[in-house]
Coordinates of C-alpha atoms in Angstrom, one line a residue:
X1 CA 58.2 54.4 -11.8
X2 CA 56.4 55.9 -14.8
X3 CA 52.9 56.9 -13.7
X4 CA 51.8 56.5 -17.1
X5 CA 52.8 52.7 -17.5
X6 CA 50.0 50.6 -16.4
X7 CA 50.6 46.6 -16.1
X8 CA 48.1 44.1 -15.6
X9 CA 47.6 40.8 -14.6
X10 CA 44.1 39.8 -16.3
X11 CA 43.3 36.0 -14.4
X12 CA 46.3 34.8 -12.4
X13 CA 43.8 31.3 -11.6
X14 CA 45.4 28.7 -11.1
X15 CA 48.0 31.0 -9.2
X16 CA 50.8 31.6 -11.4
X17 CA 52.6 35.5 -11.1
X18 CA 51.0 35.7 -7.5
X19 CA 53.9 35.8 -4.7
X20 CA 56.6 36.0 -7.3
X21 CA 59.5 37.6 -5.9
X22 CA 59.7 38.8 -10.1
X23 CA 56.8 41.0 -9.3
X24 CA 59.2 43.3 -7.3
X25 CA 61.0 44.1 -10.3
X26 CA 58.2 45.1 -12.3
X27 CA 56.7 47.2 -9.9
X28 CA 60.0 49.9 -10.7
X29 CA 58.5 50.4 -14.2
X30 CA 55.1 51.1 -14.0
X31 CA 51.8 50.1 -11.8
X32 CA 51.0 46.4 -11.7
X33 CA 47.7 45.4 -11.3
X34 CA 47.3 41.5 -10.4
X35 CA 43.7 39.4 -10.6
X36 CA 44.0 36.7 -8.3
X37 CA 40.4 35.4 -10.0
X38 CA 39.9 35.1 -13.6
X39 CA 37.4 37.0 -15.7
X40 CA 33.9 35.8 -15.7
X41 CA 32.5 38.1 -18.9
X42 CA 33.4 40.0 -21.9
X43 CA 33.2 43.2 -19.9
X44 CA 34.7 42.0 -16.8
X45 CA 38.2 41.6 -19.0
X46 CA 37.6 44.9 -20.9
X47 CA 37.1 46.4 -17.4
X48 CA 40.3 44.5 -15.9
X49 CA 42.6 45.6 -19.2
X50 CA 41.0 49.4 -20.1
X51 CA 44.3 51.3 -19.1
X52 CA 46.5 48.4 -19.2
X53 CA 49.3 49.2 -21.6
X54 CA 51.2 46.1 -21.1
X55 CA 49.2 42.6 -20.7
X56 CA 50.5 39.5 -18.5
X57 CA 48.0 36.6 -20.0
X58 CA 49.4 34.4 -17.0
X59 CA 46.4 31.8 -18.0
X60 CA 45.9 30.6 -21.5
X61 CA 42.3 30.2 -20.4
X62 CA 41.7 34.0 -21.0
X63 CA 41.2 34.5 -24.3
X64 CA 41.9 37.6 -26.2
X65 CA 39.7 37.9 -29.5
X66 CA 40.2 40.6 -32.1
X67 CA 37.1 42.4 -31.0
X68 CA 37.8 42.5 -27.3
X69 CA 41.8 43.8 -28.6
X70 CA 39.7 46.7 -30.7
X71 CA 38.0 47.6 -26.9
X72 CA 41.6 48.4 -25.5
X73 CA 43.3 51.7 -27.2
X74 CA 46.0 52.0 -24.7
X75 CA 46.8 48.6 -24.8
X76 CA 49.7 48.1 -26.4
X77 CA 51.7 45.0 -25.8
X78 CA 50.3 41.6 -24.6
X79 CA 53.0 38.6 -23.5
X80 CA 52.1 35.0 -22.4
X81 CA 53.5 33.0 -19.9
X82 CA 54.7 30.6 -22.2
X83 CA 55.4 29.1 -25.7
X84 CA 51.7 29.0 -27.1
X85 CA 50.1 32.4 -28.4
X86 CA 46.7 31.0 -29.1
X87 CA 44.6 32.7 -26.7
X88 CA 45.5 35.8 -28.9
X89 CA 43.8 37.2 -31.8
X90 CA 47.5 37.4 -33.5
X91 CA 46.2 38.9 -37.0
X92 CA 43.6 41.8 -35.1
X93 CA 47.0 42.1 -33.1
X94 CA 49.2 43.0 -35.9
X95 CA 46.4 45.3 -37.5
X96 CA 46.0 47.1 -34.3
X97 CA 49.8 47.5 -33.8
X98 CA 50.0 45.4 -30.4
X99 CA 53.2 43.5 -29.9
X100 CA 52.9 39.9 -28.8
X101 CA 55.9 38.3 -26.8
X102 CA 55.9 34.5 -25.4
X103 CA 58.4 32.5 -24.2
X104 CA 59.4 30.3 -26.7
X105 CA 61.8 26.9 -25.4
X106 CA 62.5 28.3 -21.8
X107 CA 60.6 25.4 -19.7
X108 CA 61.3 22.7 -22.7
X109 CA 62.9 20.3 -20.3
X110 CA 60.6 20.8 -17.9
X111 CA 57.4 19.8 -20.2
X112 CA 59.5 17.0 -22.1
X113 CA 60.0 15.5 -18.6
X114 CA 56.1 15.4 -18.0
X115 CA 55.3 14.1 -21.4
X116 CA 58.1 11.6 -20.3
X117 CA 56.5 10.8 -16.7
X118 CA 52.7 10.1 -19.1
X119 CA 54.6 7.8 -21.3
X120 CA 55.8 5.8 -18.6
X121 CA 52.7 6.3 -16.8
X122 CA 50.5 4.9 -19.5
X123 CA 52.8 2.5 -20.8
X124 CA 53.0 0.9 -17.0
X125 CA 48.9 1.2 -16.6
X126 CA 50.3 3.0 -13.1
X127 CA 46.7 5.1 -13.0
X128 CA 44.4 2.2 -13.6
X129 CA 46.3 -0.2 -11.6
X130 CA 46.3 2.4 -8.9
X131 CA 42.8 2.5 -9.3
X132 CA 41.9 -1.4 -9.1
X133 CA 44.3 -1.7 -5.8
X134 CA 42.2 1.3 -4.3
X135 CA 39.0 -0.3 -5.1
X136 CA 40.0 -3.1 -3.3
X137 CA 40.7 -5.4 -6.8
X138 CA 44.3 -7.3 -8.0
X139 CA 44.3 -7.1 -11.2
X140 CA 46.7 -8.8 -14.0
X141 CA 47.7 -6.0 -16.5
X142 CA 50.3 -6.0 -19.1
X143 CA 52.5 -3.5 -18.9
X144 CA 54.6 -2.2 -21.8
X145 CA 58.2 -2.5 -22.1
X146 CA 59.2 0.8 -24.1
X147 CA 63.2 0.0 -24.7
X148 CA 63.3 -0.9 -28.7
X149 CA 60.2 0.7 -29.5
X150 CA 59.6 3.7 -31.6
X151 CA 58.7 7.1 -30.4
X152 CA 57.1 9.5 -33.0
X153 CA 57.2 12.7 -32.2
X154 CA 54.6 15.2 -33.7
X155 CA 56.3 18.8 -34.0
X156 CA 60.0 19.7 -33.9
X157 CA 60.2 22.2 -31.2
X158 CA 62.5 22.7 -28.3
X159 CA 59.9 20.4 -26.1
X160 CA 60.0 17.8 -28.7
X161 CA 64.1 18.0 -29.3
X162 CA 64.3 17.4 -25.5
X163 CA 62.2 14.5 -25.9
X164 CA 63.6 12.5 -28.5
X165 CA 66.7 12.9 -26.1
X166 CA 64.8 11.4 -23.3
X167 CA 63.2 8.8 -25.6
X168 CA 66.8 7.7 -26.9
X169 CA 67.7 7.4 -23.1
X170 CA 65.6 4.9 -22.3
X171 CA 66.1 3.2 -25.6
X172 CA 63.7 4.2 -27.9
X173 CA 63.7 4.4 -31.9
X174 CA 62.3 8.0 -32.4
X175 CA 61.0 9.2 -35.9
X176 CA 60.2 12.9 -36.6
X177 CA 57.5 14.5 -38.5
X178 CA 57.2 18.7 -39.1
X179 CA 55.2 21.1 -41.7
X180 CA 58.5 22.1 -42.4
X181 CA 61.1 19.5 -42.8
X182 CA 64.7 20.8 -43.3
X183 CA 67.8 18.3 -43.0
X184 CA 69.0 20.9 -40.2
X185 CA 66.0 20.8 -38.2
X186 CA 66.2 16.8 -38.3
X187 CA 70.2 17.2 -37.6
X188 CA 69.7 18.9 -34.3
X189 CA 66.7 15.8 -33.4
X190 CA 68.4 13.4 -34.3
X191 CA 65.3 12.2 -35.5
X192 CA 64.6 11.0 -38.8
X193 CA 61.4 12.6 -40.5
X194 CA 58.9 11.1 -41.9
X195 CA 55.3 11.8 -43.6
X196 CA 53.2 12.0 -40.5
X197 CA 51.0 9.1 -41.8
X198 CA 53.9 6.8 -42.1
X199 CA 55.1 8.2 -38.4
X200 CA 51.5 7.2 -36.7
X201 CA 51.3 3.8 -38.3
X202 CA 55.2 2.8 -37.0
X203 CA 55.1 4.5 -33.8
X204 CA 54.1 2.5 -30.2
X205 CA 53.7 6.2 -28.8
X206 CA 53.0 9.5 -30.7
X207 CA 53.6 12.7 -28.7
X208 CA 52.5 16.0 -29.2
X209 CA 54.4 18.7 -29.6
X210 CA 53.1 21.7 -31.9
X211 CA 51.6 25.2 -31.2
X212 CA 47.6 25.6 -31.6
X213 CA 47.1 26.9 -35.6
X214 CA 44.4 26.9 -37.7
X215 CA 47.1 24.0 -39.9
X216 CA 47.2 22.1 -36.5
X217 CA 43.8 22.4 -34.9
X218 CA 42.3 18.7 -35.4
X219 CA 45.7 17.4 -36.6
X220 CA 45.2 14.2 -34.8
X221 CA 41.7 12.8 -36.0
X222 CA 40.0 10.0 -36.5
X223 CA 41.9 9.2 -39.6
X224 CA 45.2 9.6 -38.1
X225 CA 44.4 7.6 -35.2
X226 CA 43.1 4.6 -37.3
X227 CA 46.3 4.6 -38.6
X228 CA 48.2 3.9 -35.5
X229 CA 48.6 0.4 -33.9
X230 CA 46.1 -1.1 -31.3
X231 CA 48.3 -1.3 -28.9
X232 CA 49.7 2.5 -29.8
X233 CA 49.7 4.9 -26.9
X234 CA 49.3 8.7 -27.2
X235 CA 50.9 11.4 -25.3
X236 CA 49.5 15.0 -25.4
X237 CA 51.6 18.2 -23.7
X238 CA 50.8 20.9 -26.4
X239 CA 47.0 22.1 -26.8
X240 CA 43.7 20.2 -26.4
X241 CA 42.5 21.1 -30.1
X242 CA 45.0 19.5 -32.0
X243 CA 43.7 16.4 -31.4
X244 CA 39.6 15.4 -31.8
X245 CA 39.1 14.6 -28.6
X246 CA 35.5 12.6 -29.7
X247 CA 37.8 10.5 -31.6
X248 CA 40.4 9.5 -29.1
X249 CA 37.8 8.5 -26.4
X250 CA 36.0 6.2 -29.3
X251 CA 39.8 5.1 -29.9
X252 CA 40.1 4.1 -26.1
X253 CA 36.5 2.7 -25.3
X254 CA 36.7 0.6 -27.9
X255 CA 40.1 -1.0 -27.8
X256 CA 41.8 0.8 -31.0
X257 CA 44.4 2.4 -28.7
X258 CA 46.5 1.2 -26.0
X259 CA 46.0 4.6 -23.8
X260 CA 46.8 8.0 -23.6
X261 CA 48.4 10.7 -21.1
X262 CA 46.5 14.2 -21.7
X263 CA 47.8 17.2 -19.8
X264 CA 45.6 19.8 -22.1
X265 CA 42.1 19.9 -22.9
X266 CA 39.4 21.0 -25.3
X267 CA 37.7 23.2 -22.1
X268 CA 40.2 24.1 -19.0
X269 CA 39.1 23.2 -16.6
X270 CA 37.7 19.6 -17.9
X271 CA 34.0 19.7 -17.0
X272 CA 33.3 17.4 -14.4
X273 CA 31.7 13.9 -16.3
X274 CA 33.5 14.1 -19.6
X275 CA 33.3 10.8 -21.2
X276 CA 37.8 10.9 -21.3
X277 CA 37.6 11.1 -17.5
X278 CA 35.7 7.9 -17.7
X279 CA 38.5 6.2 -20.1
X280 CA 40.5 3.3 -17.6
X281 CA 43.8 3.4 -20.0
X282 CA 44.3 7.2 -19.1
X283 CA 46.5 9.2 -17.2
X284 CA 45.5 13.0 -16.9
X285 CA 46.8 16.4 -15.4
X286 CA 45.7 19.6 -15.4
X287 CA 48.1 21.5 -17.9
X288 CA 50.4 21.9 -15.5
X289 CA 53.3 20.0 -17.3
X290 CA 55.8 23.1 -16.8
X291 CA 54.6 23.9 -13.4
X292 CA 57.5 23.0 -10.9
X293 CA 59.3 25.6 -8.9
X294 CA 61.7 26.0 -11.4
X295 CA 59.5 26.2 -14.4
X296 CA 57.6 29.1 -12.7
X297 CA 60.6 30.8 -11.6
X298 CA 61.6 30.5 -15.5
X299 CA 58.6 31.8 -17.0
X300 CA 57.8 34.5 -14.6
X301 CA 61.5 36.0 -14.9
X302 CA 60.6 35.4 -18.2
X303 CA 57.3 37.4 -18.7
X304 CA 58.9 40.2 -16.6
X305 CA 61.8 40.4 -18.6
X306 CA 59.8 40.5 -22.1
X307 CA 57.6 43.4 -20.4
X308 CA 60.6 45.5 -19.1
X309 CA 62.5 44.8 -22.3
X310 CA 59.4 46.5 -24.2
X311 CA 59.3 49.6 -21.9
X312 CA 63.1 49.9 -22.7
X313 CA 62.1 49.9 -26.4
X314 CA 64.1 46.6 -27.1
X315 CA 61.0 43.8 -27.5
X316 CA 62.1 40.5 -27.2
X317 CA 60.9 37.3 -27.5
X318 CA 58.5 38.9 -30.2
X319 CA 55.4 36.6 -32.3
X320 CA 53.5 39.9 -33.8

């Protein structure tokens, strides 16, 4: 073990690295320091990360803003637990020489599967329906029948090739949209693209499926989601932000969309009595969409390997 090497674990809440047989393997290259709790101030993360050369952001809750990265001179390389690198300050990053690692397509079947099981969950009312049986109400819903509809898929990703292979499996027409169409990246889809106005206004479900940007933040607003069909649902796996959440509850509470299944949020956790908890044509879950024994096996072999690989002067898996 180098004595030198210090490893930390900033906010492992909900548990994520905790337990992980991975951990073992770590612990040969340097000291790992693991908070079972996450931050709760600006201090309280400069305190957790001050000798921390290497950074597991386990939690994309704890954010990592350029002037908290200017705080920590012997930090030196952060990786997340995942695909989505936005709760780091890439650009004070790069100035500050920090590498940033992620994950990028390991746990794509996994999340495709969940964006899959809110589809069908939203498309079969199962959450509301629940609901009214609980409360002691039978209730006449229609459901939808998703076989010969179209399923538009917003990003072109790993996550969103592995749904349009899921979509196809249950029959579904699926269209493509991207900010950077190539005939290759619609060849390995199998998706057609199309201008993303043209994909909301065709599509009976649009899911999401880009990173967090400054291009993507508020991707899906008001506008866009006029443009979809009443009786349109909307699936979200990728980051809260990209969509105006204001908008979509308006959209649901007033009949201009069918539904939606949301497994990310504007705030994580979702403060208790937010107007979408409220929604009835919803079906929610707490980003966990890659959280299965097998995802977390795959992303914390994953972070492990990007930190060792690092130490070994061979980065991998490298954003910044």
């Amino acid at each position: 073990m180098h004595s030198d090497v210090v490893i930390v674990i900033p906010g492992d809440d909900p548990p994520q690295l905790q337990g992980s047989p991975h951990l073992e393997r770590l612990k040969r290259h340097g000291e790992v320091i693991l908070h079972a709790d996450r931050p709760s101030t600006v201090e309280d993360k400069v305190r957790r990360a001050g000798n921390a050369m290497c950074l597991i952001n386990s939690r994309g809750a704890v954010k990592w803003p350029g002037e908290l990265l200017r705080r920590l001179p012997r930090l030196k390389m952060i990786t997340v637990c995942g695909i989505g690198t936005d709760a780091v300050d890439l650009e004070a990053a790069r100035e500050l020489g920090i590498v940033v690692c992620n994950l990028p397509g390991q746990t794509a079947p996994i999340v495709a599967e969940h964006a899959l099981a809110l589809m069908l969950a939203v498309a079969r009312r199962a959450w509301f329906q629940t609901n009214e049986l609980k409360s002691g109400r039978w209730t006449s819903c229609d459901n939808v029948y998703l076989r010969g509809k179209t399923l538009g898929l917003v990003g072109a990703g790993s996550i969103a090739a592995e749904m349009a292979r899921l979509g196809r499996a249950i029959g579904m027409d699926v269209l493509g949209w991207t900010f950077h169409p190539t005939p290759e990246r619609a060849a390995r889809l199998g998706v057609t693209f199309v201008p993303l106005e043209e994909l909301l206004s065709r599509s009976d479900v649009v899911s999401v499926h880009v990173k967090l940007t400054g291009e993507s933040r508020g991707l899906i607003g008001e506008e866009q989601i006029r443009r979809m069909k009443p009786s349109a649902m909307l699936v979200n796996t990728a980051r809260g932000p990209v969509v105006d959440t204001e908008a979509l509850i308006d959209a649901l509470n007033s009949g201009r969309l069918g539904g939606a299944g949301i497994d990310v949020f504007d705030d994580e956790p979702i403060p208790a009595g937010h107007p979408l908890l409220a929604c009835r044509q919803v079906v929610l879950t707490p980003h966990n969409a890659d959280q299965t024994p097998e995802g977390w096996d795959l992303l914390n072999g994953g972070v492990v390997d990007n930190v060792i690989a690092f130490l070994q002067g061979r980065p991998r898996n490298r954003v910044v």
